[in-house]
Short mmCIF file of C-alpha atoms in Angstrom, two decimals:
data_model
loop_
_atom_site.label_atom_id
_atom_site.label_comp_id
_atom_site.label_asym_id
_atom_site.label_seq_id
_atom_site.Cartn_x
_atom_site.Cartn_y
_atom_site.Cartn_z
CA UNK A 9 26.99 6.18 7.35
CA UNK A 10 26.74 2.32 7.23
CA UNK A 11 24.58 1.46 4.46
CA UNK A 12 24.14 -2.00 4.30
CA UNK A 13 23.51 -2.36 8.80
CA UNK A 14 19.87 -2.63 9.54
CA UNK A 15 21.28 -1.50 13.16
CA UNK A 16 22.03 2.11 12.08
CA UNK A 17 19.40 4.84 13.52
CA UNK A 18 19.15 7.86 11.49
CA UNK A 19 19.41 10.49 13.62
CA UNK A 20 19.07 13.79 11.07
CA UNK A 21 15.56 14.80 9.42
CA UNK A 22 14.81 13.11 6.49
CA UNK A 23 14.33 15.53 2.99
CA UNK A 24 12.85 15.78 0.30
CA UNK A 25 9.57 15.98 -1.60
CA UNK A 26 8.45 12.69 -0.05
CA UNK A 27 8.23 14.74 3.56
CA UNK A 28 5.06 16.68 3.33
CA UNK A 29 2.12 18.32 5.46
CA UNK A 30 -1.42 18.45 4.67
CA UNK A 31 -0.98 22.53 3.77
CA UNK A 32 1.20 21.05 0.67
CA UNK A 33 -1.89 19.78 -0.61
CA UNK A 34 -3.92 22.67 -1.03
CA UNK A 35 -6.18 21.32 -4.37
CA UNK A 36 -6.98 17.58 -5.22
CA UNK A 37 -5.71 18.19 -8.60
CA UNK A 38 -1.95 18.51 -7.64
CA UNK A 39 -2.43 14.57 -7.12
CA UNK A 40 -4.67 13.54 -9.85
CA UNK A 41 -3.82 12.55 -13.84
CA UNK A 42 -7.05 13.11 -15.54
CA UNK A 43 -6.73 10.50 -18.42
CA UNK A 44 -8.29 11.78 -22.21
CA UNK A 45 -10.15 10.53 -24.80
CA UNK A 46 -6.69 9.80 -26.88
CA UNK A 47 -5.33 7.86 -23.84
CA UNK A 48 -8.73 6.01 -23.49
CA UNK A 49 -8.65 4.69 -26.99
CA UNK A 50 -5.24 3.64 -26.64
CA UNK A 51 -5.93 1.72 -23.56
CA UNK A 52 -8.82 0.44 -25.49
CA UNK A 53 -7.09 -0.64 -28.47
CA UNK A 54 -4.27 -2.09 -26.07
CA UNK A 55 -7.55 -3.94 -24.98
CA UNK A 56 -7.75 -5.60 -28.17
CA UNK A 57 -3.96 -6.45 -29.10
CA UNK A 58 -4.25 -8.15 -25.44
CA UNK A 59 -7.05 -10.60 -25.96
CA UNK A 60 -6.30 -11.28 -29.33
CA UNK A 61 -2.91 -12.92 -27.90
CA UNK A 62 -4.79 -15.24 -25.85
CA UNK A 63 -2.42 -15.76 -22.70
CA UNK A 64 -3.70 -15.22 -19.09
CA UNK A 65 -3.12 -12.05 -17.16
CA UNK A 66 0.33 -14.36 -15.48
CA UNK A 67 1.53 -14.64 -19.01
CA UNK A 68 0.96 -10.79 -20.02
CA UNK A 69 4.01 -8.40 -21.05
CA UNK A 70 3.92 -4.83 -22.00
CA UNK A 71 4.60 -5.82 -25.07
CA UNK A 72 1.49 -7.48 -24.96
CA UNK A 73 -0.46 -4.35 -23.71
CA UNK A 74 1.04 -1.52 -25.92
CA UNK A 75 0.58 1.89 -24.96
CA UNK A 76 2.88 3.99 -27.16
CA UNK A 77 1.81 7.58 -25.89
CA UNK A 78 0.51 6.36 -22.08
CA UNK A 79 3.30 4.63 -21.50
CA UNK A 80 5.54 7.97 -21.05
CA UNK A 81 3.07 9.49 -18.55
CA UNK A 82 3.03 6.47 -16.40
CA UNK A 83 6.72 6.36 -16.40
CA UNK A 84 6.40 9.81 -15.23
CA UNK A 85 3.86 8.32 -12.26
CA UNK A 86 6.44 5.79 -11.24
CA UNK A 87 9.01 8.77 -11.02
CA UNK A 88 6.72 10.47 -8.65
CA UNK A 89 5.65 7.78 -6.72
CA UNK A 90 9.65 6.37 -6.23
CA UNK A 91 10.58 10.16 -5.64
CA UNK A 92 8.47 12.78 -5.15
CA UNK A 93 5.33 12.95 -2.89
CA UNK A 94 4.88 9.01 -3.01
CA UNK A 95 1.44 9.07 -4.30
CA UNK A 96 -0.91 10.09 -6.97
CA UNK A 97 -4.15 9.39 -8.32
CA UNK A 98 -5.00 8.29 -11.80
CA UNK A 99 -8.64 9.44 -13.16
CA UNK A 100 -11.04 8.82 -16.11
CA UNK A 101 -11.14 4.68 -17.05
CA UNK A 102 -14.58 4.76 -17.73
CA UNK A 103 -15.29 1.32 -15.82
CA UNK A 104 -19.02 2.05 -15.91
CA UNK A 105 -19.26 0.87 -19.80
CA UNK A 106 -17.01 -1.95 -19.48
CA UNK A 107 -17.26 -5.23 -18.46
CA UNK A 108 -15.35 -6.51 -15.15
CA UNK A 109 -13.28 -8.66 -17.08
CA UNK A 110 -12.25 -5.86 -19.24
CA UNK A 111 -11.86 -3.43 -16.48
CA UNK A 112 -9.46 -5.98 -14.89
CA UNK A 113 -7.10 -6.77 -18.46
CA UNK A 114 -7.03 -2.95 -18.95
CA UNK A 115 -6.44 -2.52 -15.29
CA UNK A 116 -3.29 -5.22 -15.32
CA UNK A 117 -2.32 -4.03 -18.47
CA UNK A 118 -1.33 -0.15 -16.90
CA UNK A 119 -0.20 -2.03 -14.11
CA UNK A 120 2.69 -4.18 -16.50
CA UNK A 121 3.59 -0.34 -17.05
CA UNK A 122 3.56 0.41 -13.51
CA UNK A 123 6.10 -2.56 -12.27
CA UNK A 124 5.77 -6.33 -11.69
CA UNK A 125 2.82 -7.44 -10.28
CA UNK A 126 3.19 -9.86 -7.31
CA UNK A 127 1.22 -12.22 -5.26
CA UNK A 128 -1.32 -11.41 -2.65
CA UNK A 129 -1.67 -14.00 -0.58
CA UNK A 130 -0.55 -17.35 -0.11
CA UNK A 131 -2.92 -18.97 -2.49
CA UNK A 132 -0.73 -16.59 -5.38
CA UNK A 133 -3.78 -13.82 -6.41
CA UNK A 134 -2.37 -11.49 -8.31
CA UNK A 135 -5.54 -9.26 -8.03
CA UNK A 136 -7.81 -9.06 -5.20
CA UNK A 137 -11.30 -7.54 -4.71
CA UNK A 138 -10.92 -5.00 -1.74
CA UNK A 139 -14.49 -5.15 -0.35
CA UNK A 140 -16.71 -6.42 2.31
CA UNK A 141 -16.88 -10.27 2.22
CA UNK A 142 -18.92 -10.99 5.32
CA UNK A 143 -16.57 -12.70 7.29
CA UNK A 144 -15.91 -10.81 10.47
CA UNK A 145 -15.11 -7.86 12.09
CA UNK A 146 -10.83 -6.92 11.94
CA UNK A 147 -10.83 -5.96 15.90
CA UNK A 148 -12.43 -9.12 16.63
CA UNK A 149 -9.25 -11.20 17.70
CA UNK A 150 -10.55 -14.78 16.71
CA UNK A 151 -10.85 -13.77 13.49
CA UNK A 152 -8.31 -14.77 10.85
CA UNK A 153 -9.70 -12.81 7.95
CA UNK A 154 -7.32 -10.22 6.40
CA UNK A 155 -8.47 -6.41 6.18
CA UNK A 156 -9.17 -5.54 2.86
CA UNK A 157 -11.90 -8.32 2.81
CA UNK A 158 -13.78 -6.48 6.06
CA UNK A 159 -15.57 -3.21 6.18
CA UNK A 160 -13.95 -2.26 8.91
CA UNK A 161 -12.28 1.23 9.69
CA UNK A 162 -8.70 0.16 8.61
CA UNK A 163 -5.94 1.93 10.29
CA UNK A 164 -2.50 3.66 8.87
CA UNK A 165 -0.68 0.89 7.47
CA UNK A 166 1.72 -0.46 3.99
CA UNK A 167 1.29 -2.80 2.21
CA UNK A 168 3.58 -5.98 1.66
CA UNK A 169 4.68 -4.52 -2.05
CA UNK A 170 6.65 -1.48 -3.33
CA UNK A 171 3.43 -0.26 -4.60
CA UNK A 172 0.05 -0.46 -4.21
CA UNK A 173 -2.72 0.06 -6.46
CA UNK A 174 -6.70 0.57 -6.00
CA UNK A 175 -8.79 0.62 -9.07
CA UNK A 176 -12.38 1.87 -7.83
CA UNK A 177 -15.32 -0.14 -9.42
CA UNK A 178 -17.54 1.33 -7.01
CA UNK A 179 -17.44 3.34 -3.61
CA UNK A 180 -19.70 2.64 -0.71
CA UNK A 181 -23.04 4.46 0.10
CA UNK A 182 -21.49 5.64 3.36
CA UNK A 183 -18.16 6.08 4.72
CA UNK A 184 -14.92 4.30 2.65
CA UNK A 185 -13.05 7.36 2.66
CA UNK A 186 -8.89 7.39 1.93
CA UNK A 187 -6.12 8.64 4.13
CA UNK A 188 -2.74 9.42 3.19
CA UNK A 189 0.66 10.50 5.96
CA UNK A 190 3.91 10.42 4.89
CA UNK A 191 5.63 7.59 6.59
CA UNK A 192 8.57 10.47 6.54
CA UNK A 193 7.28 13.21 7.86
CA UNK A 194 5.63 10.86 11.07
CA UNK A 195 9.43 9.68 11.38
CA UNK A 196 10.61 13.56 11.41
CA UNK A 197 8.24 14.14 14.16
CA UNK A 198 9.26 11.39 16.30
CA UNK A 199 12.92 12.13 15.89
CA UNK A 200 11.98 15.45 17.57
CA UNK A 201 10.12 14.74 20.14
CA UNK A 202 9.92 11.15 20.57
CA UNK A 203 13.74 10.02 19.67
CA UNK A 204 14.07 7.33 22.59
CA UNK A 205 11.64 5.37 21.03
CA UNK A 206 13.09 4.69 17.26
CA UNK A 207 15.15 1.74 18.41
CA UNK A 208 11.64 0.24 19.08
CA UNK A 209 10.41 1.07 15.27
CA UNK A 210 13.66 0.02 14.04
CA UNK A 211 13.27 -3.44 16.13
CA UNK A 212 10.05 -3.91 14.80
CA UNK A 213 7.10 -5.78 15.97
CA UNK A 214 5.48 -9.83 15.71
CA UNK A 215 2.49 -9.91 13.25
CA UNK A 216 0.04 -12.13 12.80
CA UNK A 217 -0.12 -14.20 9.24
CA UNK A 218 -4.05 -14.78 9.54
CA UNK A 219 -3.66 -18.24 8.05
CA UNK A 220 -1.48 -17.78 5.15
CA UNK A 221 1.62 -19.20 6.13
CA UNK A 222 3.46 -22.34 4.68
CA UNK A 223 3.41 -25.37 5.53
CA UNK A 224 7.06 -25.07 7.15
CA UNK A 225 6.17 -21.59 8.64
CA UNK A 226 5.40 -20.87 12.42
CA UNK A 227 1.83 -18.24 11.99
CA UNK A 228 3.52 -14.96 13.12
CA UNK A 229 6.57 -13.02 11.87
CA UNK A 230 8.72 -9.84 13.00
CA UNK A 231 9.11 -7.28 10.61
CA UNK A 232 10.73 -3.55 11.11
CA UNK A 233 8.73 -0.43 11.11
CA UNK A 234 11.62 1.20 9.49
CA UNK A 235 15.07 0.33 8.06
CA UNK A 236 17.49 2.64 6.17
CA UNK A 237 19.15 1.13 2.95
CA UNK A 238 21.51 2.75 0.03
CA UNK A 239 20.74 6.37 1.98
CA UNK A 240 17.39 5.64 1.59
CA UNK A 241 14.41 5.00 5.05
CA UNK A 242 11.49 3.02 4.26
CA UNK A 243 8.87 2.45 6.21
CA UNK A 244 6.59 -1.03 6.95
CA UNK A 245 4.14 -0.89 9.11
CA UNK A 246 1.38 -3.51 9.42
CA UNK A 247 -2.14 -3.25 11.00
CA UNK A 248 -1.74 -2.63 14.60
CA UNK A 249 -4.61 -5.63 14.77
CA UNK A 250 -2.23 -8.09 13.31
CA UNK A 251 0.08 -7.39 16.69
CA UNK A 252 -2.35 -7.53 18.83
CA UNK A 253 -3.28 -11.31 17.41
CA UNK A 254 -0.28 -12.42 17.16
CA UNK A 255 0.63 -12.32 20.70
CA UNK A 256 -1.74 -15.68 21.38
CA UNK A 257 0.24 -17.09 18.58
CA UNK A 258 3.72 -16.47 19.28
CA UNK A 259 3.11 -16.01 22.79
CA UNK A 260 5.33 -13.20 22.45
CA UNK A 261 3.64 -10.37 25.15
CA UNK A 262 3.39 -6.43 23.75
CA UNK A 263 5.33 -4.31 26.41
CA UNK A 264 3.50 -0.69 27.66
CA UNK A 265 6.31 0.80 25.99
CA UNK A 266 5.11 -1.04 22.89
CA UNK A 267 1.55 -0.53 22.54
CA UNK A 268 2.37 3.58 23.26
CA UNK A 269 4.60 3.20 20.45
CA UNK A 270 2.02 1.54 18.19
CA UNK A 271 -0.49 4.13 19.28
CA UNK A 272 1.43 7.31 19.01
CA UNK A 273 2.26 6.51 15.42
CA UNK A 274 -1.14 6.38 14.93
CA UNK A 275 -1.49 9.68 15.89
CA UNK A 276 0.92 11.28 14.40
CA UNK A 277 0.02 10.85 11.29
CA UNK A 278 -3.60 11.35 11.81
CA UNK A 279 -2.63 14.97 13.34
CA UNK A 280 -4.66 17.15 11.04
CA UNK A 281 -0.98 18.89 9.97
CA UNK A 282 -0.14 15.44 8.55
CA UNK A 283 -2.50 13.38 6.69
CA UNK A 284 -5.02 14.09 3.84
CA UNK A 285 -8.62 12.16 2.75
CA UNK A 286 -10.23 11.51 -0.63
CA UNK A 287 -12.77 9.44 -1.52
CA UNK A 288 -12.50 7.45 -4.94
CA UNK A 289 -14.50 8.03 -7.32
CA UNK A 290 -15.43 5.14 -10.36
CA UNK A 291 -12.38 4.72 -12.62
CA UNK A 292 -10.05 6.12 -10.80
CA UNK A 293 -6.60 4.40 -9.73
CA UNK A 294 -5.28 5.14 -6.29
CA UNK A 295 -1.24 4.57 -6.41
CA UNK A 296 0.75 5.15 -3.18
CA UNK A 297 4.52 3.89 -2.55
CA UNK A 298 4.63 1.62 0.50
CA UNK A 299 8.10 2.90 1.32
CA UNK A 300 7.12 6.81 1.65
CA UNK A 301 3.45 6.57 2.14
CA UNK A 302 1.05 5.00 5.08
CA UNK A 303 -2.88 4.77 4.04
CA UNK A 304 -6.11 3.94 5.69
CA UNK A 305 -9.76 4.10 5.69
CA UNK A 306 -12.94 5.24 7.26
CA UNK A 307 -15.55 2.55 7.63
CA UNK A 308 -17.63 2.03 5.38
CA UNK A 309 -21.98 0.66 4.65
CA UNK A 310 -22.64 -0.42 1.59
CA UNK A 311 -26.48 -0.25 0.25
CA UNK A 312 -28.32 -2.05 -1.54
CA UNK A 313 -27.50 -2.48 -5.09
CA UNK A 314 -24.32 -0.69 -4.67
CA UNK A 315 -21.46 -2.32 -2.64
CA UNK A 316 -17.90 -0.85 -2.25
CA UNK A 317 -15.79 -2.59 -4.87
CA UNK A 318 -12.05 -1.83 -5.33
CA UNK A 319 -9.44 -3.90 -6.95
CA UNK A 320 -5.91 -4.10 -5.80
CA UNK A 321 -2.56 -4.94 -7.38
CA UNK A 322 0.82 -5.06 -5.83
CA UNK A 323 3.68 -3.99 -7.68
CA UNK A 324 7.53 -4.03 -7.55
CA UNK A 325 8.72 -1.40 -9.26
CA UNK A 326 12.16 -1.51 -11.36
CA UNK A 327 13.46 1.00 -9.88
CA UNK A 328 12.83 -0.92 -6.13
CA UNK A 329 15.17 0.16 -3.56
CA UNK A 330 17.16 -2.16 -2.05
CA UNK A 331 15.37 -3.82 1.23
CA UNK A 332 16.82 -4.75 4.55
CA UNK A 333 16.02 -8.52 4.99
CA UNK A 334 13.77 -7.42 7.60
CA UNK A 335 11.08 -5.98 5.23
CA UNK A 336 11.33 -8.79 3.24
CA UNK A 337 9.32 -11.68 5.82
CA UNK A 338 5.90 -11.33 4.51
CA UNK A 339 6.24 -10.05 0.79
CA UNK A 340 4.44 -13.04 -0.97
CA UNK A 341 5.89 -11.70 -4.30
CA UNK A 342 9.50 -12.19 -3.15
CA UNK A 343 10.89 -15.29 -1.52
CA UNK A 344 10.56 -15.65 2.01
CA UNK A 345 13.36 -15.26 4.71
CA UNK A 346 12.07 -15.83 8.02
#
């Protein structure tokens, strides 16, 4: 097996606890960490040794954020999320009594635990608020706004880090609820009944950068759906609406072949076998690894003194895999190479 050829198909079921059904999932609890009162106080004493320092979140450490008993059970959460089930759900910061500032330093602090936080966006956020910020619809193809900052039903997708991580402020009044497929098991089922059209994963697709390219950058970009590196297949795979823009841009045309590819992975994982829901509650931390794990989201309303507030980081974890160079064109945390 060629392990360093971006060209190589795998052609035998992946393994492993990161290929999973629904039925594996029996009882929302397999998935969560319900934090204590101990861990709180550490986290809020961690709160103090941090602001006392005086740096800014970009200057943070762990050893600036200790967390002598947490720090084992999130090294344990990085251990599942690089290789077990990909995801898991962290419960209990009780964001309701502190301030947003607060919430965000204790927030990055678990995070400098987690991995190395990384840029956003071009402009170099290293948090974002994932809510609705008014400026147009996602399937609306003259809009250059990016997803998270719409309230629009987002389909499966990764993100552009090795993880991802949603700290719930508030959910929505309606709708905003969670889905979860294994990026694995969707690649199991193609290789069984849909093998002739890997190549086309592997190949990848042209996305749309919605504005946030460089100065010396063209406003589109081809990244693969899937690449397999150091025996390991990853999975990238953008919003399907970021295609469908780009095409104007690059004036690069989507085949029929193509957009049946783009669909039926879509349905795959939303086959009721494969994917799972939740809905976030207040102070809990969504984790999921980009590599193993695609996620999405029902649409969502907020009301009136309550709007649908999440905040994201994106982490690299130090125990990253190795990435073809084709997953690495629109990772703002790592440099650029197309």
């Amino acid at each position: 097996m060629p392990p360093h050829s971006h060209h190589f198909i795998r052609t035998e079921p992946v393994t492993g606890p990161g290929v999973w059904q629904a039925s594996d999932f029996t009882d929302p609890s397999s998935w969560t960490e319900v934090l204590d009162e101990r861990e709180i106080a550490e986290l809020e004493s961690a709160l103090g040794t941090a602001k006392q320092c005086g740096e800014p979140l970009a200057k943070l450490s762990v050893d600036h954020f200790p967390l002598p008993t947490l720090s084992r059970r999130l090294e344990a959460i990085v251990d599942e999320l690089e290789f077990g089930r990909g995801f898991s759900v962290l419960r209990g910061l009780p964001v309701d009594k502190w301030s947003l500032e607060d919430a965000k330093l204790i927030y990055w602090g678990i995070g400098l635990h987690l991995g190395v936080p990384v840029s956003q966006n071009a402009a170099g956020d290293l948090m974002a608020h994932v809510k609705d910020h008014s400026e147009g619809d996602l399937d609306d193809p003259n809009t250059v706004t990016r997803a998270y900052r719409t309230r629009s039903a987002l389909p499966f997708h990764t993100d552009s880090a090795d993880i991802v991580g949603l700290l719930c402020l508030r959910n929505a009044g309606n709708g905003g609820v969670s889905t979860l497929a294994s990026s694995m098991t969707i690649y199991n089922y193609l290789l069984a009944h849909h093998r002739e059209l890997l190549g086309i994963y592997y190949r990848g697709f042209v996305y749309d950068r919605r504005a946030e390219e460089a100065t010396d950058e063209v406003p589109y970009y081809r990244n693969a759906v899937y690449g397999y590196f150091n025996d390991q297949l990853s999975c990238r795979f953008y919003m399907a609406q970021y295609i469908e823009s780009a095409t104007a841009r690059s004036g690069i045309p989507l085949s029929d072949i193509e957009r049946y590819a783009l669909r039926l992975f879509q349905e795959i994982g939303a086959m009721d076998e494969h994917q799972i829901s939740m809905k976030l509650q207040p102070g809990d931390i969504q984790l999921l690894n980009n590599n193993l794990v695609v996620h999405g989201r029902t649409a969502f309303e907020d009301q009136p003194g309550r709007r649908r507030d999440l905040l994201r980081l994106w982490l690299n974890t130090r125990k990253a895999r190795e990435y073809p160079a084709d997953f690495a064109a629109f990772r703002f945390g790592m440099p650029k190479t197309h």
